[in-house]
CSV table of C-alpha atoms in Angstrom, one decimal:
chain,number,residue,atom,x,y,z
U,491,UNK,CA,93.5,124.2,-16.0
U,492,UNK,CA,96.4,124.0,-13.6
U,493,UNK,CA,96.0,125.7,-10.3
U,494,UNK,CA,98.3,127.9,-8.2
U,495,UNK,CA,99.3,125.2,-5.8
U,496,UNK,CA,100.3,122.9,-8.7
U,497,UNK,CA,102.5,125.6,-10.3
U,498,UNK,CA,104.3,126.3,-7.0
U,499,UNK,CA,104.8,122.6,-6.2
U,500,UNK,CA,105.8,121.6,-9.8
U,501,UNK,CA,108.3,124.5,-10.0
U,502,UNK,CA,109.6,124.4,-6.4
U,503,UNK,CA,113.3,123.9,-7.5
U,504,UNK,CA,113.3,126.1,-10.6
U,505,UNK,CA,111.4,129.0,-9.1
U,506,UNK,CA,113.9,129.5,-6.3
U,507,UNK,CA,112.0,128.2,-3.3
U,508,UNK,CA,114.4,125.3,-2.8
U,509,UNK,CA,117.4,127.5,-2.4
U,510,UNK,CA,116.4,130.4,-0.3
U,511,UNK,CA,119.1,132.5,1.3
U,512,UNK,CA,119.3,132.2,5.1
U,513,UNK,CA,121.0,135.5,6.0
U,514,UNK,CA,119.7,137.3,9.0
U,515,UNK,CA,119.8,140.5,7.0
U,516,UNK,CA,116.8,142.0,5.1
U,517,UNK,CA,116.4,140.4,1.7
U,518,UNK,CA,114.5,140.7,-1.5
U,519,UNK,CA,113.5,137.4,-2.9
U,520,UNK,CA,112.5,137.1,-6.6
U,521,UNK,CA,110.7,133.9,-7.6
U,522,UNK,CA,110.3,133.0,-11.3
U,523,UNK,CA,107.5,130.8,-12.6
U,524,UNK,CA,106.9,129.5,-16.1
U,525,UNK,CA,103.2,129.9,-16.9
U,526,UNK,CA,102.0,129.7,-20.5
U,527,UNK,CA,101.0,133.2,-21.7
U,528,UNK,CA,97.5,131.9,-22.7
U,529,UNK,CA,97.0,130.6,-19.2
U,530,UNK,CA,98.0,133.7,-17.4
U,531,UNK,CA,95.3,135.8,-15.7
U,532,UNK,CA,95.4,138.2,-12.8
U,533,UNK,CA,93.6,135.9,-10.4
U,534,UNK,CA,95.9,132.9,-11.0
U,535,UNK,CA,99.0,135.1,-10.7
U,536,UNK,CA,97.8,136.6,-7.4
U,537,UNK,CA,97.0,133.1,-6.1
U,538,UNK,CA,100.4,131.9,-7.0
U,539,UNK,CA,101.9,134.9,-5.2
U,540,UNK,CA,99.8,134.0,-2.1
U,541,UNK,CA,100.8,130.4,-2.1
U,542,UNK,CA,104.5,131.3,-2.5
U,543,UNK,CA,104.1,133.9,0.3
U,544,UNK,CA,102.8,131.2,2.6
U,545,UNK,CA,105.8,129.0,1.9
U,546,UNK,CA,108.2,132.0,2.4
U,547,UNK,CA,106.6,132.7,5.8
U,548,UNK,CA,107.3,129.1,6.8
U,549,UNK,CA,110.9,129.4,5.6
U,550,UNK,CA,111.5,132.6,7.6
U,551,UNK,CA,109.6,132.1,10.9
U,552,UNK,CA,109.5,135.0,13.3
U,553,UNK,CA,110.3,137.4,10.4
U,554,UNK,CA,107.9,139.7,8.5
U,555,UNK,CA,107.6,138.6,4.8
U,556,UNK,CA,105.6,140.7,2.4
U,557,UNK,CA,104.8,140.3,-1.2
U,558,UNK,CA,105.3,143.2,-3.6
U,559,UNK,CA,102.3,144.0,-5.7
U,560,UNK,CA,102.0,142.1,-9.0
U,561,UNK,CA,102.7,144.7,-11.6
U,562,UNK,CA,102.4,143.2,-15.0
U,563,UNK,CA,102.7,139.5,-15.5
U,564,UNK,CA,104.8,138.8,-18.5
U,565,UNK,CA,108.4,139.6,-17.9
U,566,UNK,CA,111.8,137.9,-18.0
U,567,UNK,CA,113.1,135.9,-20.9
U,568,UNK,CA,110.8,137.5,-23.5
U,569,UNK,CA,108.9,134.2,-24.3
U,570,UNK,CA,105.8,135.5,-22.6
U,571,UNK,CA,105.7,132.5,-20.3
U,572,UNK,CA,107.8,133.8,-17.4
U,573,UNK,CA,106.5,135.7,-14.5
U,574,UNK,CA,108.6,137.2,-11.6
U,575,UNK,CA,107.1,137.6,-8.1
U,576,UNK,CA,109.1,139.7,-5.6
U,577,UNK,CA,109.0,139.5,-1.8
U,578,UNK,CA,110.7,141.4,1.0
U,579,UNK,CA,112.0,139.5,4.1
U,580,UNK,CA,112.7,141.8,7.1
U,581,UNK,CA,115.9,141.3,9.1
U,582,UNK,CA,115.9,138.8,11.9
U,583,UNK,CA,115.3,140.2,15.4
């Protein structure tokens, strides 16, 4: 089974981590990952969220970055394989 780090690394460009906005304003970041529906479980999705949060905190140093709660895994294109994870980036000081 593929782990959270692998999902984030493999989908770096397509999920949105490669093209993060650099505005000093508050932002909502939504990352989209493709995870086969039969491989989705709460622990994996939460771990992917944590890994992505770590990368977002590196991308926005000196800013508060928080993950929104994972509220249902299968969203997006209707295929059952897409999950969306949302984060809030506070404005720059």
